């Protein structure tokens, strides 16, 4: 077979901007990983529905290939899906049904059960610790955490090497920052962190929250924009001086940082980081660490005083340096290492 591995890639989301009405954090890094795999000599075929075309009307079939059947592949890479009641647990064809879970079960039964090397990327930490798949010899579980579950492999959300190498902290610091504080992301499991770190600072700073937030009665003073089209995320960060990295507990305890860190830093938005996040100093410098909402407000005041200065640029430079953890080239080494251990000879 030589160096080339044909990977069947299962994901429920988009490669392009997609549609505003659906969450998909993978849009910021999925295509980066896939293009990196292809550039390193692999072939990739997508084995879930083509949502870019079917839902967003974005035809990428000249560049990528989809197969709704059961193509011959060398390895299966799954962005893990889990049961979501009322959505993917319902009968096919019913209103609101999505078929991601049914399709994933079909792929596991056809490929993984038959011994096909399977890389299971549990990006949302939804695979139970004792799940039978963790014990299968042909399955490697990957997690986007600095401290993954025992037996799992670290595979972080990739940032393109060239994008990281060409980011200019001095130019980013000089951009006019008209909004002192922003949060971009959905509410899911973030109420406690929002209440502790963001909401108090929002009382004294102009701010905006973009994303799906449906239970907001506790914070009537907060300004919500609703869902933001993916292509507008970078622009909002470029107008904002700071954001706060809000993580669900299952991420916080394991040092799993979401794509929001890279999105903010690459746009020059300083990411304030709760000290309760495990290994917070691996992600951001101590000057950006906060202990509670009042501390968040004080740090924002200090940062407003240095906006556009060399000190501002130095903080951004430090944040960019720490994104080295997420380099695409590092993540490709992980994937290629998994493929090599499953008896394939992969590209260097």
Coordinates of C-alpha atoms in Angstrom, one line a residue:
X1 CA 0.0 0.0 0.0
X2 CA 3.0 2.3 0.4
X3 CA 2.8 5.6 2.3
X4 CA -0.8 6.6 1.4
X5 CA -3.6 5.8 3.8
X6 CA -7.2 6.1 2.7
X7 CA -9.0 7.6 5.7
X8 CA -12.8 7.4 6.1
X9 CA -13.6 10.6 8.1
X10 CA -16.8 10.9 10.0
X11 CA -17.9 14.3 11.2
X12 CA -21.3 16.0 11.8
X13 CA -20.7 19.6 10.8
X14 CA -19.2 21.8 8.1
X15 CA -15.9 22.4 6.3
X16 CA -17.0 25.9 5.3
X17 CA -19.0 28.6 7.2
X18 CA -22.1 26.4 7.4
X19 CA -25.3 27.9 8.7
X20 CA -25.8 30.2 11.6
X21 CA -28.6 28.2 13.3
X22 CA -26.4 25.2 14.2
X23 CA -23.5 24.9 16.5
X24 CA -20.2 23.5 15.2
X25 CA -17.0 24.5 16.9
X26 CA -15.1 22.2 14.5
X27 CA -15.4 24.8 11.7
X28 CA -12.4 26.6 13.1
X29 CA -10.0 23.6 12.9
X30 CA -11.6 20.6 11.1
X31 CA -10.5 21.7 7.6
X32 CA -7.0 22.6 8.9
X33 CA -6.5 19.0 10.1
X34 CA -8.0 17.4 6.9
X35 CA -6.0 19.6 4.6
X36 CA -2.9 18.7 6.6
X37 CA -3.6 15.0 6.3
X38 CA -4.0 15.3 2.6
X39 CA -0.9 17.4 2.2
X40 CA 1.1 14.7 4.1
X41 CA 0.1 12.1 1.5
X42 CA -3.2 10.6 2.8
X43 CA -6.5 10.4 1.0
X44 CA -9.7 11.4 2.9
X45 CA -13.2 10.4 2.1
X46 CA -16.1 11.8 4.2
X47 CA -18.6 9.2 5.3
X48 CA -21.3 11.3 6.9
X49 CA -23.8 13.5 5.0
X50 CA -22.5 16.5 3.0
X51 CA -24.0 19.2 5.2
X52 CA -22.0 22.0 3.4
X53 CA -24.0 21.2 0.2
X54 CA -27.3 20.0 1.7
X55 CA -27.8 22.7 4.3
X56 CA -25.5 25.6 3.4
X57 CA -25.6 25.2 -0.4
X58 CA -21.8 25.3 -0.4
X59 CA -20.4 22.9 -3.1
X60 CA -17.0 21.6 -2.2
X61 CA -17.1 18.4 -4.2
X62 CA -14.5 19.6 -6.6
X63 CA -12.0 19.6 -3.7
X64 CA -13.2 16.9 -1.3
X65 CA -15.1 13.6 -1.7
X66 CA -18.1 12.2 0.2
X67 CA -19.4 8.6 0.1
X68 CA -22.7 7.8 1.7
X69 CA -22.1 4.0 1.2
X70 CA -19.4 1.9 2.7
X71 CA -16.2 2.6 0.7
X72 CA -13.1 0.5 1.0
X73 CA -10.9 2.4 3.5
X74 CA -7.7 1.7 5.4
X75 CA -8.6 3.5 8.6
X76 CA -11.6 5.2 10.2
X77 CA -11.4 8.6 11.9
X78 CA -14.5 9.5 14.0
X79 CA -15.4 12.8 15.5
X80 CA -17.4 11.0 18.3
X81 CA -21.1 11.5 18.3
X82 CA -23.3 10.7 21.4
X83 CA -27.1 10.4 22.0
X84 CA -28.9 13.7 22.1
X85 CA -32.5 13.1 23.0
X86 CA -35.1 14.5 20.6
X87 CA -32.5 14.9 17.9
X88 CA -30.4 11.9 16.9
X89 CA -32.3 9.4 19.1
X90 CA -35.5 9.7 17.2
X91 CA -36.8 7.7 14.2
X92 CA -35.2 8.5 10.8
X93 CA -37.4 10.9 8.9
X94 CA -39.2 12.4 11.8
X95 CA -39.2 16.2 12.4
X96 CA -35.9 17.4 13.8
X97 CA -34.1 14.1 13.4
X98 CA -30.4 14.1 12.5
X99 CA -28.9 10.8 11.4
X100 CA -25.3 11.3 12.7
X101 CA -25.6 8.7 15.5
X102 CA -27.3 6.1 13.3
X103 CA -24.6 6.5 10.7
X104 CA -21.8 6.3 13.3
X105 CA -23.3 3.0 14.6
X106 CA -23.4 1.7 11.0
X107 CA -19.7 2.7 10.5
X108 CA -18.6 1.1 13.7
X109 CA -20.5 -2.1 12.9
X110 CA -19.1 -2.4 9.4
X111 CA -15.5 -1.2 9.9
X112 CA -14.4 -1.2 13.6
X113 CA -16.1 -4.5 14.5
X114 CA -14.3 -6.0 11.5
X115 CA -10.9 -4.9 12.7
X116 CA -10.4 -1.6 10.7
X117 CA -8.0 0.7 12.6
X118 CA -10.2 3.3 14.2
X119 CA -9.2 6.7 15.6
X120 CA -12.0 7.9 17.8
X121 CA -11.6 11.6 18.6
X122 CA -13.7 12.4 21.6
X123 CA -13.7 16.1 21.2
X124 CA -16.6 16.8 23.7
X125 CA -15.5 14.3 26.3
X126 CA -18.7 12.2 25.9
X127 CA -17.3 8.7 25.7
X128 CA -17.7 7.0 29.1
X129 CA -14.5 5.9 30.8
X130 CA -15.6 2.2 30.7
X131 CA -16.9 2.1 27.2
X132 CA -16.2 -1.1 25.4
X133 CA -14.6 0.7 22.5
X134 CA -11.7 1.8 24.7
X135 CA -10.7 -1.9 25.2
X136 CA -10.6 -2.8 21.5
X137 CA -7.1 -3.3 20.1
X138 CA -7.9 -1.6 16.8
X139 CA -9.3 1.5 18.5
X140 CA -7.3 4.5 19.7
X141 CA -9.3 7.1 21.6
X142 CA -8.0 10.7 21.3
X143 CA -9.0 13.6 23.5
X144 CA -8.3 17.3 23.1
X145 CA -7.0 17.6 26.6
X146 CA -3.6 18.1 28.2
X147 CA -4.6 15.3 30.7
X148 CA -6.6 12.8 28.7
X149 CA -8.4 9.8 30.2
X150 CA -5.9 7.0 31.0
X151 CA -5.3 5.0 27.8
X152 CA -6.3 7.9 25.5
X153 CA -4.0 9.9 23.4
X154 CA -3.7 13.7 23.3
X155 CA -5.0 15.3 20.0
X156 CA -5.5 19.0 20.4
X157 CA -7.5 21.3 18.1
X158 CA -5.0 22.2 15.4
X159 CA -3.8 25.7 14.4
X160 CA -2.2 26.1 11.0
X161 CA 1.5 26.5 11.3
X162 CA 1.7 29.2 8.7
X163 CA -1.1 31.2 10.3
X164 CA 0.6 31.0 13.6
X165 CA 4.1 31.9 12.2
X166 CA 2.8 34.9 10.3
X167 CA 0.6 36.4 13.1
X168 CA 1.8 39.9 13.9
X169 CA 1.2 40.9 17.5
X170 CA 2.3 44.5 17.0
X171 CA -0.2 45.0 14.2
X172 CA -3.0 43.2 16.2
X173 CA -2.3 45.4 19.2
X174 CA -2.7 48.6 17.1
X175 CA -6.2 47.7 15.9
X176 CA -8.9 49.9 17.5
X177 CA -10.6 47.9 20.3
X178 CA -14.0 49.4 20.7
X179 CA -15.5 46.7 22.9
X180 CA -13.7 46.0 26.2
X181 CA -15.2 42.5 26.7
X182 CA -16.8 39.8 24.6
X183 CA -17.8 36.2 24.8
X184 CA -18.4 34.1 21.7
X185 CA -19.9 30.6 22.3
X186 CA -23.0 28.7 23.4
X187 CA -24.3 28.4 26.9
X188 CA -23.8 24.6 27.2
X189 CA -22.7 23.8 30.7
X190 CA -21.1 27.2 31.3
X191 CA -23.6 28.9 33.7
X192 CA -21.3 28.6 36.7
X193 CA -18.2 29.9 35.0
X194 CA -20.2 32.7 33.4
X195 CA -21.7 33.7 36.7
X196 CA -18.3 33.6 38.4
X197 CA -16.0 35.3 35.9
X198 CA -18.0 37.1 33.2
X199 CA -21.3 38.5 34.5
X200 CA -19.7 40.7 37.3
X201 CA -17.3 42.3 34.9
X202 CA -20.1 42.9 32.4
X203 CA -21.7 45.3 34.9
X204 CA -18.9 47.8 34.6
X205 CA -17.7 47.2 31.0
X206 CA -19.4 47.5 27.6
X207 CA -19.6 44.0 26.3
X208 CA -21.4 41.5 24.1
X209 CA -22.3 37.8 24.3
X210 CA -22.7 36.0 21.0
X211 CA -24.1 32.5 20.8
X212 CA -27.1 30.4 21.8
X213 CA -28.1 31.5 25.4
X214 CA -31.6 30.5 26.3
X215 CA -31.6 30.7 30.1
X216 CA -30.5 34.3 30.9
X217 CA -32.8 35.4 33.7
X218 CA -30.0 35.4 36.2
X219 CA -28.1 38.1 34.2
X220 CA -30.6 40.8 33.0
X221 CA -27.7 43.3 32.7
X222 CA -25.9 41.2 30.0
X223 CA -26.2 42.1 26.3
X224 CA -26.8 39.1 24.1
X225 CA -26.4 39.2 20.3
X226 CA -27.8 35.8 19.6
X227 CA -26.1 33.4 17.3
X228 CA -23.4 34.8 15.2
X229 CA -22.5 33.6 11.6
X230 CA -19.2 31.8 11.7
X231 CA -17.6 34.2 9.2
X232 CA -18.3 37.1 11.6
X233 CA -16.5 35.5 14.6
X234 CA -13.1 36.8 13.7
X235 CA -14.4 40.3 13.1
X236 CA -16.1 40.5 16.5
X237 CA -12.9 39.4 18.2
X238 CA -10.9 42.0 16.3
X239 CA -13.1 44.7 17.8
X240 CA -12.8 43.3 21.3
X241 CA -10.0 43.9 23.8
X242 CA -10.7 40.8 26.0
X243 CA -12.7 37.6 26.2
X244 CA -13.0 35.1 29.1
X245 CA -12.2 31.5 28.6
X246 CA -15.3 29.8 30.0
X247 CA -15.1 26.0 30.2
X248 CA -17.5 23.2 31.4
X249 CA -16.1 21.4 34.4
X250 CA -15.3 18.3 32.3
X251 CA -12.9 20.4 30.3
X252 CA -11.5 22.5 33.1
X253 CA -10.4 19.5 35.2
X254 CA -8.5 17.9 32.3
X255 CA -6.9 21.0 30.8
X256 CA -9.0 20.8 27.6
X257 CA -9.0 24.2 25.9
X258 CA -11.6 24.9 23.2
X259 CA -11.0 26.5 19.8
X260 CA -12.0 29.8 21.3
X261 CA -8.5 30.4 22.6
X262 CA -6.9 30.3 19.1
X263 CA -9.8 32.2 17.6
X264 CA -9.3 35.1 20.1
X265 CA -5.5 35.2 20.1
X266 CA -5.2 35.2 16.3
X267 CA -7.6 38.1 16.2
X268 CA -5.6 40.0 18.9
X269 CA -8.3 39.6 21.6
X270 CA -6.7 38.9 25.0
X271 CA -8.0 35.8 26.6
X272 CA -8.6 36.2 30.4
X273 CA -8.2 32.8 32.0
X274 CA -9.8 31.5 35.2
X275 CA -7.1 30.1 37.5
X276 CA -9.3 27.0 38.1
X277 CA -8.5 25.7 34.6
X278 CA -5.9 23.0 35.0
X279 CA -2.5 24.1 33.7
X280 CA -3.8 27.6 32.9
X281 CA -0.3 28.8 32.5
X282 CA 0.2 26.5 29.5
X283 CA -2.5 28.5 27.7
X284 CA -1.9 32.1 28.7
X285 CA 0.5 34.2 30.7
X286 CA -0.1 34.9 34.4
X287 CA -1.0 38.5 33.7
X288 CA -4.2 37.3 32.1
X289 CA -5.2 34.9 34.9
X290 CA -8.3 35.9 36.9
X291 CA -9.7 34.5 40.2
X292 CA -13.3 35.8 40.1
X293 CA -15.5 38.4 38.4
X294 CA -14.2 41.4 40.3
X295 CA -10.7 40.4 39.4
X296 CA -11.8 40.1 35.8
X297 CA -13.1 43.7 35.9
X298 CA -9.9 45.0 37.4
X299 CA -7.7 43.3 34.8
X300 CA -9.9 44.7 32.0
X301 CA -9.4 48.2 33.5
X302 CA -5.6 47.7 33.5
X303 CA -5.6 46.3 29.9
X304 CA -7.7 49.3 28.7
X305 CA -4.9 51.5 30.0
X306 CA -2.3 49.7 27.8
X307 CA -4.4 49.0 24.7
X308 CA -2.3 49.6 21.6
X309 CA 1.0 49.8 23.5
X310 CA 4.1 47.7 23.4
X311 CA 2.9 46.0 26.5
X312 CA -0.3 45.0 24.8
X313 CA 1.7 43.6 21.9
X314 CA 4.0 41.7 24.3
X315 CA 1.0 40.0 25.9
X316 CA -0.3 38.9 22.5
X317 CA 3.1 37.7 21.6
X318 CA 3.2 35.6 24.7
X319 CA -0.2 34.1 23.9
X320 CA 0.8 33.3 20.4
X321 CA 4.0 31.6 21.7
X322 CA 1.8 29.4 23.9
X323 CA -0.4 28.4 20.9
X324 CA 2.6 26.3 19.8
X325 CA 1.0 23.4 21.7
X326 CA -1.8 23.4 19.1
X327 CA 0.4 23.5 15.9
X328 CA -1.0 21.5 13.1
X329 CA 2.4 19.8 12.5
X330 CA 2.2 18.5 16.1
X331 CA -1.3 17.1 15.7
X332 CA -0.3 15.4 12.4
X333 CA 2.5 13.6 14.3
X334 CA -0.1 12.2 16.6
X335 CA -2.4 11.0 13.9
X336 CA 0.4 9.6 11.8
X337 CA 1.8 7.9 14.9
X338 CA -1.6 6.2 15.5
X339 CA -1.7 5.0 11.9
X340 CA 1.8 3.8 12.1
X341 CA 1.1 1.8 15.2
X342 CA -1.8 0.1 13.4
X343 CA 0.7 -1.4 11.0
X344 CA 0.6 1.2 8.2
X345 CA 3.7 3.0 7.0
X346 CA 2.8 6.6 7.1
X347 CA 4.5 9.7 5.6
X348 CA 7.2 11.3 7.6

